[in-house]
Amino acid sequence: MTDEHDHADAHDEDDHDGEHAHGSDEGRETFSHDPIGHAEARAGMTVGELADEYGNGGVGAANVHEAVSVTEAMFDDDVTVFFGLAGAMVPTGMRRIVADLIRDGYIDALVTTGANLTHDSIEAIGGKHHHGSVTAEGKTEREHDETLRDEGVDRIYNVYLPQEFFATFESHLREEVFPPLEAEGVVPIQRLTEELGRANAAVNEREDIAEGPGIAAAAYENDVPIYCPAIQDSVLGLQAWMYSQTSDFSLDALADMTALTDIAYDAEEAGAFVVGGGVPKNFTLQTMLVTPGAYDYAVQLTMDPKQTGGLSGATLEEARSWGKLEKDARNVSVYGDATISLPLVIAAARERLEN
């Protein structure tokens, strides 16, 4: 009798424990009943539908899904969008994506590198980047690059650029871009990027170049300013310096800060879409430090880890501590190769906005 009673008590206790373990989630402040789903990938689905499926998953998939949502909100007509573009995005085939965003009114100010503008111009006037390889069969990477050096080919990971296109670019600058600026003397860097866009568009049309006129041309034609705060760190900057040695032409490195800050100051709402890190990222984000507001939206596509303490890997949450983002800003970072994430995020956001 006693054994049965003890067994019954034990059974009741087990039931109570089970109810506690598997019952209501009331009182769990950190738990929200939002179970992970399982993404579907099927033939014929659109990129927007794929992005929706990413929302069922966790880790990076969830971040991509959120990036699409924040980008969709950021691309609203009432939001002033600052677009930061670092890294080798033009030579790796991302040029048209950015040019189309400018032409279609999604970007209000572009901050980029002299390198991207250099490669953009090379394509605009008839040059091309080519698929290549990191190494060659039977050779070490160093031996492969020594061969490329002898053959006059520059390598950007698995992309090749024949060096003769830099000579064509130099002639383009000296014949089409710098002379109109020489009469103006010392000019803002943005004035140079504007003239570069004008010249790229003109030569592209005159020479009937198969490739489109590109990013700088789109910005010129649509009155979107391009800021290039580290222009010296590029072939474009080197050529500008060389031309300044024998002419009255020169660049004012501080002048652009006034114009960019004015755009930020006048924005009712502001968004930052940042591809990569470095100077374009910081120059884009720091603009808000001298305005009454901060960014309301921010998306970052990066491969850099936060643990180094460097700006390129710094999280957008860290930027909030500086006052670059509003406390209630919608922001997300996507970690991975931006040549993979940029087309996906932009295509999905545009699908939602335009369909």
JSON list of N, CA, C and O in Angstrom, two decimals, residues 221-262:
[
{"chain": "A", "resi": 221, "resn": "GLU", "atom": "N", "xyz": [24.23, 63.10, -64.54]},
{"chain": "A", "resi": 221, "resn": "GLU", "atom": "CA", "xyz": [22.98, 63.30, -65.28]},
{"chain": "A", "resi": 221, "resn": "GLU", "atom": "C", "xyz": [21.77, 63.45, -64.37]},
{"chain": "A", "resi": 221, "resn": "GLU", "atom": "O", "xyz": [20.73, 63.98, -64.79]},
{"chain": "A", "resi": 222, "resn": "ASN", "atom": "N", "xyz": [21.88, 63.00, -63.11]},
{"chain": "A", "resi": 222, "resn": "ASN", "atom": "CA", "xyz": [20.75, 63.06, -62.19]},
{"chain": "A", "resi": 222, "resn": "ASN", "atom": "C", "xyz": [21.00, 63.97, -60.98]},
{"chain": "A", "resi": 222, "resn": "ASN", "atom": "O", "xyz": [20.27, 63.91, -59.99]},
{"chain": "A", "resi": 223, "resn": "ASP", "atom": "N", "xyz": [22.03, 64.81, -61.08]},
{"chain": "A", "resi": 223, "resn": "ASP", "atom": "CA", "xyz": [22.34, 65.78, -60.03]},
{"chain": "A", "resi": 223, "resn": "ASP", "atom": "C", "xyz": [22.54, 65.14, -58.66]},
{"chain": "A", "resi": 223, "resn": "ASP", "atom": "O", "xyz": [22.11, 65.67, -57.63]},
{"chain": "A", "resi": 224, "resn": "VAL", "atom": "N", "xyz": [23.17, 63.99, -58.64]},
{"chain": "A", "resi": 224, "resn": "VAL", "atom": "CA", "xyz": [23.52, 63.31, -57.39]},
{"chain": "A", "resi": 224, "resn": "VAL", "atom": "C", "xyz": [25.01, 63.54, -57.12]},
{"chain": "A", "resi": 224, "resn": "VAL", "atom": "O", "xyz": [25.85, 63.15, -57.94]},
{"chain": "A", "resi": 225, "resn": "PRO", "atom": "N", "xyz": [25.36, 64.19, -56.03]},
{"chain": "A", "resi": 225, "resn": "PRO", "atom": "CA", "xyz": [26.77, 64.47, -55.76]},
{"chain": "A", "resi": 225, "resn": "PRO", "atom": "C", "xyz": [27.55, 63.21, -55.38]},
{"chain": "A", "resi": 225, "resn": "PRO", "atom": "O", "xyz": [27.01, 62.34, -54.67]},
{"chain": "A", "resi": 226, "resn": "ILE", "atom": "N", "xyz": [28.77, 63.11, -55.85]},
{"chain": "A", "resi": 226, "resn": "ILE", "atom": "CA", "xyz": [29.68, 62.04, -55.45]},
{"chain": "A", "resi": 226, "resn": "ILE", "atom": "C", "xyz": [30.80, 62.63, -54.63]},
{"chain": "A", "resi": 226, "resn": "ILE", "atom": "O", "xyz": [31.51, 63.54, -55.08]},
{"chain": "A", "resi": 227, "resn": "TYR", "atom": "N", "xyz": [30.99, 62.11, -53.44]},
{"chain": "A", "resi": 227, "resn": "TYR", "atom": "CA", "xyz": [32.06, 62.54, -52.55]},
{"chain": "A", "resi": 227, "resn": "TYR", "atom": "C", "xyz": [33.12, 61.45, -52.47]},
{"chain": "A", "resi": 227, "resn": "TYR", "atom": "O", "xyz": [32.79, 60.27, -52.33]},
{"chain": "A", "resi": 228, "resn": "CYS", "atom": "N", "xyz": [34.36, 61.87, -52.57]},
{"chain": "A", "resi": 228, "resn": "CYS", "atom": "CA", "xyz": [35.48, 60.92, -52.60]},
{"chain": "A", "resi": 228, "resn": "CYS", "atom": "C", "xyz": [36.58, 61.43, -51.68]},
{"chain": "A", "resi": 228, "resn": "CYS", "atom": "O", "xyz": [37.60, 61.96, -52.14]},
{"chain": "A", "resi": 229, "resn": "PRO", "atom": "N", "xyz": [36.38, 61.31, -50.35]},
{"chain": "A", "resi": 229, "resn": "PRO", "atom": "CA", "xyz": [37.26, 61.96, -49.38]},
{"chain": "A", "resi": 229, "resn": "PRO", "atom": "C", "xyz": [38.70, 61.46, -49.38]},
{"chain": "A", "resi": 229, "resn": "PRO", "atom": "O", "xyz": [39.59, 62.17, -48.91]},
{"chain": "A", "resi": 230, "resn": "ALA", "atom": "N", "xyz": [38.96, 60.26, -49.88]},
{"chain": "A", "resi": 230, "resn": "ALA", "atom": "CA", "xyz": [40.34, 59.74, -49.93]},
{"chain": "A", "resi": 230, "resn": "ALA", "atom": "C", "xyz": [40.79, 59.57, -51.37]},
{"chain": "A", "resi": 230, "resn": "ALA", "atom": "O", "xyz": [41.42, 58.57, -51.72]},
{"chain": "A", "resi": 231, "resn": "ILE", "atom": "N", "xyz": [40.49, 60.54, -52.21]},
{"chain": "A", "resi": 231, "resn": "ILE", "atom": "CA", "xyz": [40.77, 60.42, -53.62]},
{"chain": "A", "resi": 231, "resn": "ILE", "atom": "C", "xyz": [42.26, 60.24, -53.90]},
{"chain": "A", "resi": 231, "resn": "ILE", "atom": "O", "xyz": [42.65, 59.61, -54.89]},
{"chain": "A", "resi": 232, "resn": "GLN", "atom": "N", "xyz": [43.11, 60.75, -53.00]},
{"chain": "A", "resi": 232, "resn": "GLN", "atom": "CA", "xyz": [44.55, 60.60, -53.21]},
{"chain": "A", "resi": 232, "resn": "GLN", "atom": "C", "xyz": [44.97, 59.14, -53.25]},
{"chain": "A", "resi": 232, "resn": "GLN", "atom": "O", "xyz": [45.99, 58.79, -53.84]},
{"chain": "A", "resi": 233, "resn": "ASP", "atom": "N", "xyz": [44.19, 58.30, -52.62]},
{"chain": "A", "resi": 233, "resn": "ASP", "atom": "CA", "xyz": [44.52, 56.88, -52.51]},
{"chain": "A", "resi": 233, "resn": "ASP", "atom": "C", "xyz": [43.96, 56.12, -53.72]},
{"chain": "A", "resi": 233, "resn": "ASP", "atom": "O", "xyz": [43.16, 55.19, -53.58]},
{"chain": "A", "resi": 234, "resn": "SER", "atom": "N", "xyz": [44.38, 56.51, -54.92]},
{"chain": "A", "resi": 234, "resn": "SER", "atom": "CA", "xyz": [43.86, 55.89, -56.14]},
{"chain": "A", "resi": 234, "resn": "SER", "atom": "C", "xyz": [44.65, 56.39, -57.35]},
{"chain": "A", "resi": 234, "resn": "SER", "atom": "O", "xyz": [45.36, 57.39, -57.27]},
{"chain": "A", "resi": 235, "resn": "VAL", "atom": "N", "xyz": [44.48, 55.70, -58.47]},
{"chain": "A", "resi": 235, "resn": "VAL", "atom": "CA", "xyz": [45.08, 56.16, -59.72]},
{"chain": "A", "resi": 235, "resn": "VAL", "atom": "C", "xyz": [44.50, 57.50, -60.12]},
{"chain": "A", "resi": 235, "resn": "VAL", "atom": "O", "xyz": [45.21, 58.38, -60.62]},
{"chain": "A", "resi": 236, "resn": "LEU", "atom": "N", "xyz": [43.20, 57.69, -59.89]},
{"chain": "A", "resi": 236, "resn": "LEU", "atom": "CA", "xyz": [42.58, 58.99, -60.16]},
{"chain": "A", "resi": 236, "resn": "LEU", "atom": "C", "xyz": [43.27, 60.09, -59.37]},
{"chain": "A", "resi": 236, "resn": "LEU", "atom": "O", "xyz": [43.58, 61.17, -59.91]},
{"chain": "A", "resi": 237, "resn": "GLY", "atom": "N", "xyz": [43.53, 59.84, -58.09]},
{"chain": "A", "resi": 237, "resn": "GLY", "atom": "CA", "xyz": [44.21, 60.82, -57.26]},
{"chain": "A", "resi": 237, "resn": "GLY", "atom": "C", "xyz": [45.64, 61.07, -57.70]},
{"chain": "A", "resi": 237, "resn": "GLY", "atom": "O", "xyz": [46.12, 62.21, -57.71]},
{"chain": "A", "resi": 238, "resn": "LEU", "atom": "N", "xyz": [46.34, 59.99, -58.07]},
{"chain": "A", "resi": 238, "resn": "LEU", "atom": "CA", "xyz": [47.71, 60.15, -58.56]},
{"chain": "A", "resi": 238, "resn": "LEU", "atom": "C", "xyz": [47.76, 61.02, -59.81]},
{"chain": "A", "resi": 238, "resn": "LEU", "atom": "O", "xyz": [48.62, 61.90, -59.95]},
{"chain": "A", "resi": 239, "resn": "GLN", "atom": "N", "xyz": [46.82, 60.78, -60.73]},
{"chain": "A", "resi": 239, "resn": "GLN", "atom": "CA", "xyz": [46.79, 61.57, -61.95]},
{"chain": "A", "resi": 239, "resn": "GLN", "atom": "C", "xyz": [46.42, 63.02, -61.68]},
{"chain": "A", "resi": 239, "resn": "GLN", "atom": "O", "xyz": [46.96, 63.94, -62.32]},
{"chain": "A", "resi": 240, "resn": "ALA", "atom": "N", "xyz": [45.53, 63.25, -60.74]},
{"chain": "A", "resi": 240, "resn": "ALA", "atom": "CA", "xyz": [45.17, 64.62, -60.38]},
{"chain": "A", "resi": 240, "resn": "ALA", "atom": "C", "xyz": [46.37, 65.34, -59.78]},
{"chain": "A", "resi": 240, "resn": "ALA", "atom": "O", "xyz": [46.62, 66.52, -60.10]},
{"chain": "A", "resi": 241, "resn": "TRP", "atom": "N", "xyz": [47.11, 64.66, -58.94]},
{"chain": "A", "resi": 241, "resn": "TRP", "atom": "CA", "xyz": [48.32, 65.26, -58.36]},
{"chain": "A", "resi": 241, "resn": "TRP", "atom": "C", "xyz": [49.35, 65.58, -59.43]},
{"chain": "A", "resi": 241, "resn": "TRP", "atom": "O", "xyz": [49.94, 66.67, -59.44]},
{"chain": "A", "resi": 242, "resn": "MET", "atom": "N", "xyz": [49.59, 64.65, -60.34]},
{"chain": "A", "resi": 242, "resn": "MET", "atom": "CA", "xyz": [50.56, 64.87, -61.39]},
{"chain": "A", "resi": 242, "resn": "MET", "atom": "C", "xyz": [50.17, 66.06, -62.27]},
{"chain": "A", "resi": 242, "resn": "MET", "atom": "O", "xyz": [51.00, 66.88, -62.64]},
{"chain": "A", "resi": 243, "resn": "TYR", "atom": "N", "xyz": [48.88, 66.17, -62.58]},
{"chain": "A", "resi": 243, "resn": "TYR", "atom": "CA", "xyz": [48.42, 67.29, -63.41]},
{"chain": "A", "resi": 243, "resn": "TYR", "atom": "C", "xyz": [48.59, 68.62, -62.67]},
{"chain": "A", "resi": 243, "resn": "TYR", "atom": "O", "xyz": [48.91, 69.64, -63.27]},
{"chain": "A", "resi": 244, "resn": "SER", "atom": "N", "xyz": [48.41, 68.58, -61.34]},
{"chain": "A", "resi": 244, "resn": "SER", "atom": "CA", "xyz": [48.53, 69.81, -60.55]},
{"chain": "A", "resi": 244, "resn": "SER", "atom": "C", "xyz": [49.95, 70.34, -60.50]},
{"chain": "A", "resi": 244, "resn": "SER", "atom": "O", "xyz": [50.15, 71.52, -60.18]},
{"chain": "A", "resi": 245, "resn": "GLN", "atom": "N", "xyz": [50.93, 69.48, -60.82]},
{"chain": "A", "resi": 245, "resn": "GLN", "atom": "CA", "xyz": [52.33, 69.91, -60.76]},
{"chain": "A", "resi": 245, "resn": "GLN", "atom": "C", "xyz": [52.69, 70.88, -61.89]},
{"chain": "A", "resi": 245, "resn": "GLN", "atom": "O", "xyz": [53.66, 71.64, -61.77]},
{"chain": "A", "resi": 246, "resn": "THR", "atom": "N", "xyz": [51.92, 70.88, -62.95]},
{"chain": "A", "resi": 246, "resn": "THR", "atom": "CA", "xyz": [52.23, 71.72, -64.11]},
{"chain": "A", "resi": 246, "resn": "THR", "atom": "C", "xyz": [51.06, 72.61, -64.51]},
{"chain": "A", "resi": 246, "resn": "THR", "atom": "O", "xyz": [51.00, 73.10, -65.63]},
{"chain": "A", "resi": 247, "resn": "SER", "atom": "N", "xyz": [50.11, 72.80, -63.59]},
{"chain": "A", "resi": 247, "resn": "SER", "atom": "CA", "xyz": [48.94, 73.63, -63.90]},
{"chain": "A", "resi": 247, "resn": "SER", "atom": "C", "xyz": [48.44, 74.30, -62.63]},
{"chain": "A", "resi": 247, "resn": "SER", "atom": "O", "xyz": [48.95, 74.08, -61.54]},
{"chain": "A", "resi": 248, "resn": "ASP", "atom": "N", "xyz": [47.42, 75.13, -62.79]},
{"chain": "A", "resi": 248, "resn": "ASP", "atom": "CA", "xyz": [46.81, 75.82, -61.65]},
{"chain": "A", "resi": 248, "resn": "ASP", "atom": "C", "xyz": [45.73, 74.99, -60.96]},
{"chain": "A", "resi": 248, "resn": "ASP", "atom": "O", "xyz": [45.13, 75.43, -59.99]},
{"chain": "A", "resi": 249, "resn": "PHE", "atom": "N", "xyz": [45.48, 73.80, -61.50]},
{"chain": "A", "resi": 249, "resn": "PHE", "atom": "CA", "xyz": [44.44, 72.93, -60.96]},
{"chain": "A", "resi": 249, "resn": "PHE", "atom": "C", "xyz": [44.88, 72.32, -59.63]},
{"chain": "A", "resi": 249, "resn": "PHE", "atom": "O", "xyz": [46.02, 71.87, -59.47]},
{"chain": "A", "resi": 250, "resn": "SER", "atom": "N", "xyz": [43.96, 72.30, -58.67]},
{"chain": "A", "resi": 250, "resn": "SER", "atom": "CA", "xyz": [44.20, 71.61, -57.40]},
{"chain": "A", "resi": 250, "resn": "SER", "atom": "C", "xyz": [42.87, 71.31, -56.75]},
{"chain": "A", "resi": 250, "resn": "SER", "atom": "O", "xyz": [41.81, 71.80, -57.19]},
{"chain": "A", "resi": 251, "resn": "LEU", "atom": "N", "xyz": [42.90, 70.49, -55.69]},
{"chain": "A", "resi": 251, "resn": "LEU", "atom": "CA", "xyz": [41.68, 70.05, -55.01]},
{"chain": "A", "resi": 251, "resn": "LEU", "atom": "C", "xyz": [41.64, 70.56, -53.58]},
{"chain": "A", "resi": 251, "resn": "LEU", "atom": "O", "xyz": [42.66, 70.57, -52.88]},
{"chain": "A", "resi": 252, "resn": "ASP", "atom": "N", "xyz": [40.46, 70.95, -53.15]},
{"chain": "A", "resi": 252, "resn": "ASP", "atom": "CA", "xyz": [40.21, 71.37, -51.77]},
{"chain": "A", "resi": 252, "resn": "ASP", "atom": "C", "xyz": [39.60, 70.20, -51.02]},
{"chain": "A", "resi": 252, "resn": "ASP", "atom": "O", "xyz": [38.45, 69.82, -51.27]},
{"chain": "A", "resi": 253, "resn": "ALA", "atom": "N", "xyz": [40.35, 69.62, -50.11]},
{"chain": "A", "resi": 253, "resn": "ALA", "atom": "CA", "xyz": [39.92, 68.40, -49.42]},
{"chain": "A", "resi": 253, "resn": "ALA", "atom": "C", "xyz": [38.82, 68.65, -48.39]},
{"chain": "A", "resi": 253, "resn": "ALA", "atom": "O", "xyz": [38.12, 67.72, -47.99]},
{"chain": "A", "resi": 254, "resn": "LEU", "atom": "N", "xyz": [38.64, 69.90, -47.94]},
{"chain": "A", "resi": 254, "resn": "LEU", "atom": "CA", "xyz": [37.66, 70.20, -46.90]},
{"chain": "A", "resi": 254, "resn": "LEU", "atom": "C", "xyz": [36.34, 70.75, -47.43]},
{"chain": "A", "resi": 254, "resn": "LEU", "atom": "O", "xyz": [35.33, 70.71, -46.73]},
{"chain": "A", "resi": 255, "resn": "ALA", "atom": "N", "xyz": [36.35, 71.23, -48.66]},
{"chain": "A", "resi": 255, "resn": "ALA", "atom": "CA", "xyz": [35.17, 71.94, -49.18]},
{"chain": "A", "resi": 255, "resn": "ALA", "atom": "C", "xyz": [33.92, 71.06, -49.21]},
{"chain": "A", "resi": 255, "resn": "ALA", "atom": "O", "xyz": [32.81, 71.54, -48.96]},
{"chain": "A", "resi": 256, "resn": "ASP", "atom": "N", "xyz": [34.09, 69.77, -49.52]},
{"chain": "A", "resi": 256, "resn": "ASP", "atom": "CA", "xyz": [32.93, 68.90, -49.66]},
{"chain": "A", "resi": 256, "resn": "ASP", "atom": "C", "xyz": [32.18, 68.68, -48.34]},
{"chain": "A", "resi": 256, "resn": "ASP", "atom": "O", "xyz": [30.99, 68.34, -48.35]},
{"chain": "A", "resi": 257, "resn": "MET", "atom": "N", "xyz": [32.86, 68.87, -47.23]},
{"chain": "A", "resi": 257, "resn": "MET", "atom": "CA", "xyz": [32.23, 68.58, -45.95]},
{"chain": "A", "resi": 257, "resn": "MET", "atom": "C", "xyz": [31.05, 69.50, -45.69]},
{"chain": "A", "resi": 257, "resn": "MET", "atom": "O", "xyz": [30.06, 69.11, -45.07]},
{"chain": "A", "resi": 258, "resn": "THR", "atom": "N", "xyz": [31.13, 70.73, -46.19]},
{"chain": "A", "resi": 258, "resn": "THR", "atom": "CA", "xyz": [30.03, 71.67, -46.01]},
{"chain": "A", "resi": 258, "resn": "THR", "atom": "C", "xyz": [28.80, 71.21, -46.78]},
{"chain": "A", "resi": 258, "resn": "THR", "atom": "O", "xyz": [27.68, 71.15, -46.24]},
{"chain": "A", "resi": 259, "resn": "ALA", "atom": "N", "xyz": [29.00, 70.87, -48.05]},
{"chain": "A", "resi": 259, "resn": "ALA", "atom": "CA", "xyz": [27.87, 70.45, -48.88]},
{"chain": "A", "resi": 259, "resn": "ALA", "atom": "C", "xyz": [27.23, 69.17, -48.37]},
{"chain": "A", "resi": 259, "resn": "ALA", "atom": "O", "xyz": [25.99, 69.06, -48.33]},
{"chain": "A", "resi": 260, "resn": "LEU", "atom": "N", "xyz": [28.04, 68.20, -47.99]},
{"chain": "A", "resi": 260, "resn": "LEU", "atom": "CA", "xyz": [27.50, 66.94, -47.50]},
{"chain": "A", "resi": 260, "resn": "LEU", "atom": "C", "xyz": [26.75, 67.14, -46.18]},
{"chain": "A", "resi": 260, "resn": "LEU", "atom": "O", "xyz": [25.68, 66.57, -45.97]},
{"chain": "A", "resi": 261, "resn": "THR", "atom": "N", "xyz": [27.31, 67.95, -45.32]},
{"chain": "A", "resi": 261, "resn": "THR", "atom": "CA", "xyz": [26.66, 68.23, -44.05]},
{"chain": "A", "resi": 261, "resn": "THR", "atom": "C", "xyz": [25.33, 68.96, -44.25]},
{"chain": "A", "resi": 261, "resn": "THR", "atom": "O", "xyz": [24.36, 68.70, -43.54]},
{"chain": "A", "resi": 262, "resn": "ASP", "atom": "N", "xyz": [25.28, 69.85, -45.24]},
{"chain": "A", "resi": 262, "resn": "ASP", "atom": "CA", "xyz": [24.04, 70.55, -45.54]},
{"chain": "A", "resi": 262, "resn": "ASP", "atom": "C", "xyz": [22.93, 69.57, -45.94]},
{"chain": "A", "resi": 262, "resn": "ASP", "atom": "O", "xyz": [21.77, 69.73, -45.56]}
]
